[in-house]
Tab-separated table of C-alpha atoms in Angstrom:
chain	number	residue	atom	x	y	z
A	1	MET	CA	-49.215	-18.782	-50.109
A	2	THR	CA	-45.964	-17.896	-48.355
A	3	GLY	CA	-42.643	-20.012	-48.530
A	4	ILE	CA	-42.659	-21.615	-45.466
A	5	ARG	CA	-46.104	-22.988	-46.439
A	6	GLU	CA	-45.217	-24.304	-49.277
A	7	ARG	CA	-42.187	-25.875	-48.114
A	8	LEU	CA	-44.307	-27.804	-45.606
A	9	ASP	CA	-46.597	-29.014	-48.174
A	10	VAL	CA	-43.833	-30.469	-50.164
A	11	GLU	CA	-42.289	-32.183	-47.788
A	12	ALA	CA	-45.649	-33.753	-46.931
A	13	ILE	CA	-45.838	-35.114	-50.270
A	14	SER	CA	-42.731	-36.956	-49.465
A	15	ALA	CA	-43.888	-38.301	-45.701
A	16	GLN	CA	-47.356	-39.998	-47.600
A	17	PRO	CA	-47.005	-43.720	-46.922
A	18	GLN	CA	-46.161	-45.214	-50.390
A	19	ALA	CA	-48.939	-47.127	-50.016
A	20	ALA	CA	-51.336	-44.042	-50.070
A	21	ARG	CA	-49.356	-43.202	-53.692
A	22	HIS	CA	-51.701	-43.709	-56.509
A	23	TYR	CA	-50.161	-45.145	-60.290
A	24	LEU	CA	-51.117	-44.678	-64.216
A	25	PRO	CA	-50.426	-48.428	-65.446
A	26	GLY	CA	-49.363	-49.483	-68.327
A	27	PHE	CA	-46.103	-49.223	-70.648
A	28	GLY	CA	-46.108	-46.413	-73.131
A	29	ASN	CA	-49.651	-45.975	-72.534
A	30	HIS	CA	-51.118	-42.323	-73.274
A	31	HIS	CA	-51.751	-41.138	-69.476
A	32	VAL	CA	-54.510	-38.365	-68.966
A	33	THR	CA	-53.701	-37.395	-65.485
A	34	GLU	CA	-55.162	-33.897	-63.166
A	35	ALA	CA	-53.576	-33.162	-59.596
A	36	VAL	CA	-56.479	-29.969	-59.590
A	37	ALA	CA	-59.721	-30.934	-61.474
A	38	GLY	CA	-60.004	-28.983	-64.518
A	39	ALA	CA	-56.491	-28.508	-65.401
A	40	LEU	CA	-56.418	-29.932	-68.319
A	41	PRO	CA	-58.690	-28.571	-71.863
A	42	GLU	CA	-60.593	-30.321	-73.251
A	43	GLY	CA	-60.225	-31.466	-77.016
A	44	ARG	CA	-57.276	-29.655	-77.997
A	45	ASN	CA	-54.158	-29.165	-76.671
A	46	SER	CA	-53.145	-25.371	-76.876
A	47	PRO	CA	-56.193	-23.378	-76.339
A	48	GLN	CA	-56.027	-19.698	-76.297
A	49	ARG	CA	-56.115	-19.496	-72.795
A	50	ALA	CA	-55.597	-22.377	-71.069
A	51	PRO	CA	-57.852	-24.024	-67.678
A	52	LEU	CA	-56.883	-22.417	-64.660
A	53	GLY	CA	-54.618	-19.341	-65.384
A	54	LEU	CA	-51.819	-22.568	-66.374
A	55	TYR	CA	-49.584	-22.370	-69.114
A	56	ALA	CA	-49.714	-24.990	-71.968
A	57	GLU	CA	-45.814	-26.486	-72.465
A	58	GLN	CA	-45.110	-29.697	-74.838
A	59	LEU	CA	-42.462	-31.587	-74.257
A	60	SER	CA	-40.956	-33.898	-77.176
A	61	GLY	CA	-39.390	-37.094	-75.836
A	62	THR	CA	-38.992	-37.981	-80.017
A	63	ALA	CA	-38.698	-35.998	-83.329
A	64	PHE	CA	-41.887	-34.634	-83.737
A	65	THR	CA	-42.103	-36.736	-87.030
A	66	ALA	CA	-40.769	-40.085	-85.559
A	67	PRO	CA	-43.005	-42.855	-86.428
A	68	ARG	CA	-46.535	-42.953	-83.989
A	69	HIS	CA	-45.243	-46.347	-82.223
A	70	ASP	CA	-41.818	-44.886	-81.470
A	71	ASN	CA	-43.054	-40.859	-80.926
A	72	ARG	CA	-43.213	-39.699	-77.387
A	73	ARG	CA	-44.391	-36.495	-76.343
A	74	THR	CA	-46.508	-34.816	-73.295
A	75	TRP	CA	-48.387	-31.913	-72.986
A	76	VAL	CA	-48.143	-30.434	-69.643
A	77	TYR	CA	-50.122	-27.397	-67.707
A	78	ARG	CA	-47.820	-25.642	-65.528
A	79	ILE	CA	-47.993	-22.762	-63.636
A	80	ARG	CA	-44.987	-21.179	-65.191
A	81	PRO	CA	-43.672	-22.046	-68.350
A	82	SER	CA	-40.008	-23.644	-68.513
A	83	ALA	CA	-39.069	-21.124	-70.053
A	84	ALA	CA	-38.682	-18.406	-67.421
A	85	HIS	CA	-35.339	-18.614	-66.093
A	86	PRO	CA	-32.082	-17.241	-66.174
A	87	PRO	CA	-28.781	-18.005	-67.886
A	88	PHE	CA	-27.885	-21.525	-66.948
A	89	ARG	CA	-23.685	-20.987	-65.877
A	90	ARG	CA	-21.113	-23.346	-65.736
A	91	ILE	CA	-20.272	-25.209	-62.189
A	92	ASP	CA	-17.648	-28.126	-61.424
A	93	SER	CA	-19.528	-31.660	-62.798
A	94	GLY	CA	-17.439	-32.998	-59.457
A	95	MET	CA	-17.037	-37.200	-60.452
A	96	ILE	CA	-19.397	-37.114	-63.383
A	97	LEU	CA	-17.880	-37.888	-67.193
A	98	ALA	CA	-19.778	-38.369	-70.718
A	99	SER	CA	-18.788	-40.992	-73.532
A	100	PRO	CA	-16.319	-40.276	-75.416
A	101	ILE	CA	-14.208	-41.142	-72.107
A	102	THR	CA	-10.355	-40.831	-72.355
A	103	SER	CA	-7.866	-43.413	-71.126
A	104	ALA	CA	-4.553	-43.365	-72.143
A	105	ALA	CA	-4.973	-46.964	-72.396
A	106	PRO	CA	-7.994	-48.953	-72.137
A	107	GLU	CA	-7.294	-52.193	-70.052
A	108	PRO	CA	-8.979	-55.395	-71.898
A	109	ASN	CA	-8.537	-57.320	-68.031
A	110	ARG	CA	-11.874	-58.386	-66.106
A	111	LEU	CA	-12.439	-55.744	-63.523
A	112	ARG	CA	-14.566	-55.664	-60.000
A	113	TRP	CA	-15.229	-53.428	-57.333
A	114	ASP	CA	-16.082	-53.592	-54.128
A	115	PRO	CA	-19.590	-51.682	-52.806
A	116	ARG	CA	-18.591	-47.476	-53.049
A	117	PRO	CA	-18.255	-46.365	-49.343
A	118	PHE	CA	-20.512	-43.715	-48.172
A	119	PRO	CA	-18.827	-40.537	-47.828
A	120	ASP	CA	-19.318	-38.623	-44.661
A	121	GLY	CA	-21.352	-35.668	-44.064
A	122	ARG	CA	-24.087	-34.423	-46.065
A	123	VAL	CA	-23.908	-35.377	-49.985
A	124	THR	CA	-26.943	-35.296	-52.135
A	125	PHE	CA	-27.867	-38.127	-54.968
A	126	VAL	CA	-26.496	-35.659	-57.463
A	127	GLU	CA	-23.422	-34.322	-55.222
A	128	SER	CA	-22.706	-38.132	-55.539
A	129	LEU	CA	-22.462	-39.374	-58.997
A	130	PHE	CA	-19.473	-41.331	-59.979
A	131	THR	CA	-18.571	-41.939	-63.129
A	132	LEU	CA	-17.625	-45.490	-63.324
A	133	GLY	CA	-17.426	-45.604	-67.706
A	134	GLY	CA	-19.028	-45.084	-70.656
A	135	THR	CA	-18.723	-45.581	-74.449
A	136	GLY	CA	-20.594	-44.369	-77.813
A	137	ASP	CA	-20.664	-40.714	-78.042
A	138	VAL	CA	-23.139	-38.568	-76.139
A	139	ARG	CA	-23.111	-35.964	-78.563
A	140	SER	CA	-24.572	-38.141	-81.694
A	141	HIS	CA	-26.974	-39.870	-79.004
A	142	ASP	CA	-25.089	-43.184	-79.696
A	143	GLY	CA	-23.879	-45.527	-76.403
A	144	VAL	CA	-24.221	-45.662	-72.290
A	145	ALA	CA	-22.350	-44.405	-69.441
A	146	ILE	CA	-22.528	-45.813	-66.182
A	147	HIS	CA	-22.374	-44.159	-62.594
A	148	LEU	CA	-22.885	-45.128	-59.331
A	149	TYR	CA	-24.624	-42.862	-56.796
A	150	CYS	CA	-24.127	-43.146	-52.627
A	151	ALA	CA	-25.950	-40.185	-51.061
A	152	THR	CA	-27.056	-39.197	-47.450
A	153	ALA	CA	-28.728	-36.350	-48.132
A	154	SER	CA	-31.825	-35.243	-49.379
A	155	MET	CA	-32.385	-32.778	-52.477
A	156	ARG	CA	-34.645	-29.828	-51.100
A	157	ASP	CA	-33.680	-26.662	-52.878
A	158	GLU	CA	-32.162	-28.438	-55.522
A	159	TYR	CA	-33.513	-30.096	-59.057
A	160	PHE	CA	-31.499	-32.352	-61.853
A	161	VAL	CA	-32.563	-32.648	-65.358
A	162	ASP	CA	-30.213	-34.737	-67.422
A	163	SER	CA	-30.585	-33.444	-71.219
A	164	ASP	CA	-27.512	-36.027	-72.217
A	165	GLY	CA	-29.846	-39.356	-71.971
A	166	GLU	CA	-32.683	-41.150	-70.125
A	167	LEU	CA	-31.882	-42.506	-66.680
A	168	LEU	CA	-32.285	-46.056	-65.312
A	169	ILE	CA	-32.009	-46.112	-61.578
A	170	VAL	CA	-31.091	-49.344	-59.795
A	171	PRO	CA	-31.501	-49.098	-55.911
A	172	GLN	CA	-29.612	-51.394	-53.893
A	173	GLU	CA	-29.517	-49.775	-50.453
A	174	GLY	CA	-31.800	-47.126	-49.220
A	175	ALA	CA	-35.255	-46.383	-50.431
A	176	LEU	CA	-35.450	-43.292	-52.736
A	177	ILE	CA	-38.586	-40.471	-53.536
A	178	LEU	CA	-38.593	-38.755	-56.767
A	179	HIS	CA	-40.319	-35.935	-56.943
A	180	THR	CA	-40.483	-35.321	-61.189
A	181	GLU	CA	-42.183	-32.327	-62.911
A	182	LEU	CA	-45.396	-35.339	-63.538
A	183	GLY	CA	-45.651	-36.559	-60.282
A	184	VAL	CA	-43.706	-38.703	-57.442
A	185	LEU	CA	-42.812	-41.725	-57.500
A	186	ASP	CA	-41.421	-44.535	-54.502
A	187	VAL	CA	-38.500	-46.986	-55.214
A	188	GLY	CA	-36.423	-49.086	-53.233
A	189	PRO	CA	-34.067	-51.942	-53.759
A	190	GLY	CA	-35.773	-54.427	-55.788
A	191	ASP	CA	-37.592	-51.959	-58.259
A	192	ILE	CA	-36.048	-49.958	-61.018
A	193	VAL	CA	-37.281	-46.228	-61.976
A	194	VAL	CA	-36.492	-44.927	-65.939
A	195	ILE	CA	-36.406	-40.772	-65.661
A	196	PRO	CA	-36.280	-39.737	-69.429
A	197	ARG	CA	-34.543	-37.145	-70.733
A	198	GLY	CA	-35.002	-33.576	-70.441
A	199	ILE	CA	-37.362	-34.311	-66.911
A	200	ARG	CA	-36.424	-32.072	-63.552
A	201	PHE	CA	-36.630	-34.023	-60.965
A	202	ARG	CA	-35.316	-33.965	-57.829
A	203	VAL	CA	-34.632	-36.948	-54.749
A	204	VAL	CA	-35.856	-37.516	-51.443
A	205	LEU	CA	-33.905	-39.979	-49.257
A	206	GLY	CA	-36.803	-42.453	-47.682
A	207	ASP	CA	-33.851	-43.538	-45.254
A	208	GLN	CA	-30.728	-42.082	-43.692
A	209	ARG	CA	-28.592	-43.211	-46.856
A	210	ALA	CA	-28.786	-44.719	-49.912
A	211	ARG	CA	-26.508	-45.959	-52.760
A	212	GLY	CA	-27.011	-47.847	-56.076
A	213	TYR	CA	-25.945	-47.985	-59.669
A	214	ILE	CA	-27.112	-45.874	-62.713
A	215	LEU	CA	-27.236	-46.643	-66.560
A	216	GLU	CA	-27.316	-43.343	-68.615
A	217	ASN	CA	-28.879	-44.311	-72.046
A	218	TYR	CA	-27.734	-41.801	-74.732
A	219	GLY	CA	-29.705	-43.802	-77.529
A	220	ARG	CA	-33.086	-45.072	-78.516
A	221	MET	CA	-35.362	-45.050	-75.272
A	222	LEU	CA	-35.597	-47.984	-73.515
A	223	ALA	CA	-38.265	-50.573	-74.444
A	224	LEU	CA	-39.421	-53.734	-73.990
A	225	PRO	CA	-38.161	-56.830	-75.580
A	226	GLU	CA	-39.852	-58.282	-78.972
A	227	LEU	CA	-41.001	-61.798	-77.333
A	228	GLY	CA	-40.866	-63.645	-80.634
A	229	PRO	CA	-41.257	-67.889	-80.038
A	230	ILE	CA	-42.247	-67.074	-76.710
A	231	GLY	CA	-45.326	-65.900	-77.467
A	232	ALA	CA	-47.640	-62.732	-76.447
A	233	ASN	CA	-46.770	-63.176	-72.317
A	234	GLY	CA	-43.917	-63.187	-70.110
A	235	LEU	CA	-40.955	-61.482	-69.032
A	236	ALA	CA	-42.035	-58.087	-68.231
A	237	ASN	CA	-45.850	-57.167	-68.678
A	238	HIS	CA	-46.733	-53.986	-69.969
A	239	ARG	CA	-49.233	-53.791	-67.251
A	240	ASP	CA	-46.742	-53.585	-64.411
A	241	PHE	CA	-45.069	-50.634	-65.249
A	242	LEU	CA	-46.832	-47.726	-63.161
A	243	HIS	CA	-46.293	-43.773	-64.141
A	244	PRO	CA	-46.877	-41.051	-61.485
A	245	THR	CA	-49.881	-38.797	-61.307
A	246	ALA	CA	-49.920	-35.367	-61.577
A	247	ALA	CA	-48.606	-34.375	-57.817
A	248	TYR	CA	-47.442	-29.792	-58.523
A	249	GLU	CA	-44.788	-28.065	-56.225
A	250	ASN	CA	-46.407	-24.874	-56.072
A	251	ARG	CA	-43.356	-22.787	-54.438
A	252	GLU	CA	-42.537	-19.365	-54.877
A	253	GLU	CA	-38.562	-19.232	-53.183
A	254	PRO	CA	-35.202	-19.372	-54.657
A	255	VAL	CA	-34.520	-22.719	-55.987
A	256	THR	CA	-31.343	-24.183	-58.270
A	257	VAL	CA	-31.715	-26.242	-61.313
A	258	ILE	CA	-28.445	-28.177	-62.612
A	259	GLN	CA	-28.423	-29.453	-65.538
A	260	LYS	CA	-26.210	-32.547	-67.388
A	261	TYR	CA	-25.350	-30.929	-70.792
A	262	LEU	CA	-22.796	-32.817	-72.824
A	263	GLY	CA	-21.587	-33.928	-69.932
A	264	ASN	CA	-21.068	-31.000	-68.000
A	265	LEU	CA	-22.956	-29.788	-65.058
A	266	TRP	CA	-24.695	-26.240	-65.496
A	267	ALA	CA	-27.197	-24.331	-62.985
A	268	ALA	CA	-29.956	-21.641	-63.100
A	269	ASP	CA	-31.255	-19.657	-59.732
A	270	TYR	CA	-35.032	-20.071	-60.426
A	271	ASP	CA	-36.999	-18.199	-57.783
A	272	HIS	CA	-40.180	-20.999	-58.237
A	273	SER	CA	-39.976	-24.346	-58.201
A	274	PRO	CA	-39.640	-26.338	-61.561
A	275	LEU	CA	-42.302	-28.874	-60.658
A	276	ASP	CA	-45.225	-26.742	-60.915
A	277	VAL	CA	-47.268	-29.297	-63.201
A	278	VAL	CA	-50.621	-29.603	-62.588
A	279	GLY	CA	-51.822	-31.770	-65.353
A	280	TRP	CA	-50.675	-33.561	-67.793
A	281	HIS	CA	-51.840	-36.085	-70.699
A	282	GLY	CA	-48.944	-37.855	-72.744
A	283	ASN	CA	-46.116	-40.856	-73.304
A	284	TYR	CA	-43.401	-39.526	-72.474
A	285	ALA	CA	-43.311	-40.030	-68.516
A	286	PRO	CA	-41.402	-41.484	-65.505
A	287	TYR	CA	-41.941	-44.829	-64.682
A	288	LYS	CA	-40.778	-47.675	-61.973
A	289	TYR	CA	-41.275	-51.563	-62.126
A	290	ASP	CA	-41.182	-54.119	-59.487
A	291	LEU	CA	-38.575	-56.651	-60.759
A	292	SER	CA	-40.405	-59.328	-58.624
A	293	ARG	CA	-43.402	-59.225	-61.014
A	294	PHE	CA	-41.018	-59.988	-64.117
A	295	MET	CA	-41.949	-63.638	-65.490
A	296	VAL	CA	-38.996	-65.669	-65.557
A	297	ILE	CA	-38.452	-67.839	-68.873
A	298	GLY	CA	-35.834	-70.971	-68.599
A	299	THR	CA	-35.283	-74.774	-69.750
A	300	ILE	CA	-37.668	-78.178	-68.087
A	301	SER	CA	-35.328	-80.153	-69.969
A	302	PHE	CA	-31.216	-79.522	-70.728
A	303	ASP	CA	-28.422	-76.902	-71.094
A	304	HIS	CA	-28.575	-73.333	-70.014
A	305	PRO	CA	-30.076	-70.616	-71.866
A	306	ASP	CA	-28.521	-67.668	-73.280
A	307	PRO	CA	-29.050	-64.479	-70.708
A	308	SER	CA	-31.259	-62.460	-72.973
A	309	ILE	CA	-34.335	-64.408	-71.608
A	310	TYR	CA	-34.227	-62.746	-68.875
A	311	THR	CA	-33.876	-58.849	-70.260
A	312	VAL	CA	-36.559	-56.584	-68.880
A	313	LEU	CA	-35.663	-53.646	-71.029
A	314	THR	CA	-33.675	-52.383	-73.856
A	315	SER	CA	-32.793	-49.517	-76.287
A	316	GLN	CA	-31.943	-50.850	-79.661
A	317	SER	CA	-29.840	-49.829	-82.196
A	318	GLY	CA	-29.512	-49.684	-85.877
A	319	VAL	CA	-28.426	-53.525	-85.903
A	320	PRO	CA	-31.386	-55.576	-85.703
A	321	GLY	CA	-31.298	-57.483	-82.854
A	322	THR	CA	-28.019	-56.480	-81.338
A	323	ALA	CA	-28.763	-53.407	-78.534
A	324	ASN	CA	-27.429	-49.997	-77.969
A	325	ALA	CA	-27.663	-51.279	-74.634
A	326	ASP	CA	-29.919	-54.092	-72.269
A	327	PHE	CA	-31.220	-54.439	-68.828
A	328	VAL	CA	-31.067	-57.699	-67.512
A	329	ILE	CA	-31.510	-59.447	-64.255
A	330	PHE	CA	-31.007	-62.776	-62.485
A	331	PRO	CA	-33.915	-63.061	-60.006
A	332	PRO	CA	-35.628	-65.879	-57.638
A	333	ARG	CA	-35.752	-68.996	-59.947
A	334	TRP	CA	-36.072	-72.870	-60.674
A	335	LEU	CA	-32.987	-74.943	-61.636
A	336	VAL	CA	-33.859	-77.907	-62.925
A	337	GLY	CA	-31.946	-78.524	-66.340
A	338	GLU	CA	-31.012	-82.391	-66.195
A	339	THR	CA	-27.201	-83.300	-67.213
A	340	THR	CA	-26.464	-79.339	-66.959
A	341	PHE	CA	-23.627	-76.942	-65.272
A	342	ARG	CA	-26.280	-74.908	-64.006
A	343	PRO	CA	-24.665	-71.673	-63.695
A	344	PRO	CA	-23.518	-69.554	-66.427
A	345	TRP	CA	-21.359	-71.111	-68.292
A	346	TYR	CA	-17.677	-70.099	-69.562
A	347	HIS	CA	-18.248	-67.204	-72.142
A	348	ARG	CA	-16.672	-65.015	-74.152
A	349	ASN	CA	-19.241	-62.172	-75.619
A	350	ILE	CA	-18.958	-59.851	-78.283
A	351	MET	CA	-21.323	-57.978	-76.339
A	352	SER	CA	-19.551	-56.160	-73.004
A	353	GLU	CA	-21.463	-57.028	-69.103
A	354	PHE	CA	-21.117	-54.256	-66.521
A	355	MET	CA	-22.928	-56.562	-63.477
A	356	GLY	CA	-24.153	-55.142	-60.111
A	357	LEU	CA	-25.756	-57.044	-56.983
A	358	VAL	CA	-28.989	-55.428	-55.557
A	359	HIS	CA	-28.987	-58.539	-52.651
A	360	GLY	CA	-28.129	-62.251	-51.831
A	361	VAL	CA	-25.683	-64.159	-53.218
A	362	TYR	CA	-24.472	-64.647	-57.798
A	363	ASP	CA	-24.722	-68.046	-58.538
A	364	ALA	CA	-21.534	-67.597	-60.698
A	365	LYS	CA	-19.204	-66.201	-58.000
A	366	ALA	CA	-18.615	-68.023	-54.492
A	367	ASP	CA	-17.164	-64.978	-53.309
A	368	GLY	CA	-15.618	-61.254	-53.545
A	369	PHE	CA	-18.946	-60.585	-55.690
A	370	VAL	CA	-20.964	-58.615	-53.212
A	371	PRO	CA	-23.938	-56.427	-52.711
A	372	GLY	CA	-23.328	-53.071	-54.334
A	373	GLY	CA	-20.434	-54.245	-55.599
A	374	ALA	CA	-20.011	-53.876	-59.464
A	375	SER	CA	-18.047	-56.289	-62.361
A	376	LEU	CA	-17.352	-55.409	-66.082
A	377	HIS	CA	-16.203	-57.998	-68.802
A	378	ASN	CA	-15.583	-55.982	-71.622
A	379	CYS	CA	-15.790	-56.749	-75.213
A	380	PHE	CA	-14.598	-60.785	-75.578
A	381	THR	CA	-13.260	-60.715	-71.979
A	382	SER	CA	-13.032	-64.680	-70.987
A	383	HIS	CA	-15.040	-64.865	-67.534
A	384	GLY	CA	-17.477	-67.488	-65.640
A	385	ALA	CA	-18.021	-69.468	-63.092
A	386	ASP	CA	-14.785	-68.943	-59.857
A	387	ALA	CA	-13.192	-72.679	-58.998
A	388	ALA	CA	-15.559	-72.894	-56.104
A	389	THR	CA	-18.655	-72.399	-57.997
A	390	TYR	CA	-17.550	-74.491	-60.916
A	391	ASP	CA	-16.151	-77.393	-58.218
A	392	LYS	CA	-19.806	-77.368	-56.763
A	393	ALA	CA	-21.949	-77.391	-60.044
A	394	SER	CA	-20.268	-79.734	-61.663
A	395	THR	CA	-20.366	-82.477	-58.677
A	396	THR	CA	-23.439	-81.786	-57.203
A	397	GLU	CA	-26.820	-83.746	-57.394
A	398	LEU	CA	-28.680	-82.182	-59.809
A	399	VAL	CA	-32.271	-82.585	-57.616
A	400	PRO	CA	-34.458	-79.507	-58.991
A	401	GLN	CA	-32.921	-76.170	-56.910
A	402	LYS	CA	-34.509	-72.976	-55.987
A	403	VAL	CA	-32.411	-70.087	-56.363
A	404	ASP	CA	-33.925	-67.647	-53.714
A	405	ASN	CA	-32.898	-64.777	-51.813
A	406	THR	CA	-30.431	-63.490	-54.499
A	407	LEU	CA	-31.488	-60.527	-57.713
A	408	ALA	CA	-27.954	-59.739	-59.763
A	409	PHE	CA	-28.568	-57.488	-62.798
A	410	MET	CA	-26.109	-56.180	-66.147
A	411	PHE	CA	-26.511	-53.494	-68.474
A	412	GLU	CA	-25.007	-55.249	-71.624
A	413	THR	CA	-23.956	-52.986	-74.244
A	414	ARG	CA	-22.700	-53.308	-77.976
A	415	LEU	CA	-19.697	-51.130	-77.807
A	416	PRO	CA	-16.560	-51.562	-75.723
A	417	LEU	CA	-17.232	-49.406	-72.221
A	418	ILE	CA	-14.130	-47.625	-71.387
A	419	VAL	CA	-13.658	-47.534	-67.476
A	420	SER	CA	-12.841	-44.001	-66.043
A	421	GLU	CA	-9.296	-43.266	-64.560
A	422	GLN	CA	-10.746	-42.168	-61.160
A	423	ALA	CA	-13.027	-46.112	-61.393
A	424	MET	CA	-9.518	-47.685	-62.246
A	425	ALA	CA	-7.567	-45.615	-59.277
A	426	ALA	CA	-10.724	-46.445	-57.040
A	427	ALA	CA	-9.725	-47.896	-53.602
A	428	TYR	CA	-12.584	-50.146	-53.542
A	429	ARG	CA	-11.589	-51.875	-57.145
A	430	GLN	CA	-9.955	-55.549	-56.345
A	431	SER	CA	-6.575	-55.925	-57.528
A	432	ASP	CA	-7.039	-59.532	-57.003
A	433	TYR	CA	-9.976	-60.706	-59.137
A	434	ASP	CA	-7.975	-62.716	-61.920
A	435	ASP	CA	-7.196	-64.858	-59.231
A	436	VAL	CA	-10.432	-66.150	-58.473
A	437	TRP	CA	-9.802	-68.381	-62.263
A	438	ALA	CA	-6.531	-69.412	-60.682
A	439	GLY	CA	-7.564	-72.627	-58.848
A	440	ILE	CA	-9.775	-73.696	-61.874
A	441	GLY	CA	-7.411	-76.914	-62.732
A	442	ARG	CA	-6.429	-79.460	-65.560
A	443	THR	CA	-9.108	-82.475	-65.490
A	444	PHE	CA	-8.354	-83.578	-69.102
A	445	THR	CA	-8.584	-86.885	-69.545
A	446	LEU	CA	-7.712	-89.377	-72.475
């Protein structure tokens, strides 16, 4: 098969309607999938010769000896072993950074950004990555980094692999088609997708441009939170997480694989696509989730529960109940609390809170926090409703209220987030953010 014909086949996969895509449901399940019947060996993982002339290879997301309930690994059967490539060479890392991020004097101030403007010209997903900040240390698999992407072009002959952490991608504008080693995932605003550490992929734009947020998790892999007294059901359910079915690229032509390793970018020139897995089985795989399937839990009497009830995924730390990172959403929901201030209360938190807005209006900020924008309230930084929101919420008639047509989210971490110098200097950072609380006056009476 010629390179031109293979290119057409690759583009045909992207052109398939999302409704035609088949997925494998179940968070953490052990999945079995073949793009060609007979690609998987029967009853063993590494036969003397794998079926169809393929190569058997194990992809380990945890140590071999990790407890069974934590162990993540996948066996792949591919056209060439992933070891078949020349050395990587260091390339310009652009606007990508890794923790520890060294700033002269990290600020305790509240920070907010307008949406990042789209660039002129052709900029791919990887080329657009912009590190806003981070915490912990990528070298010790602890902490996170937060990035923005703002792309105008698809990755055609370029592939990306992150050796530093798993990527939780939150699209804000524009659809993405993610071609990964283990299959294809379609996502758009209202979805999330998680690409585990070490899995190669490329991003094709489903629209003319795409923008969104990324949590790069250096720590323990994201998992569903414990439900405690909630019981067996609620929040995000296992069956709603979807994994790709096997789909391979049989490309024999020059491509470039870009690897992020300890914060720097490296590249190698391959003579074939690295997405050549014809079949796989295991529990270490990319997945997507439709946030509208989240079952919201809330009060039906009085008071405002802690926002932890909106946690979709969590990366645990060594301290029980204190996350390395949480992914929390604020989706459409009913508010019915009697004699209650219904927006988020005024708050200081040992955890650091980065917020983004996919669409709509966030119920704690009347103005200034817009879709595609972001805010950061670091460790013990005071925050809460702005003046206009407080005035309205503290005086309005408390009838049942539907918060609708909105989707905000939060990346929360136990460590202070160090903001990059490029994010502090960005023209779209709001220098007057503190003014949103300036109108809050004294109402104390004796």
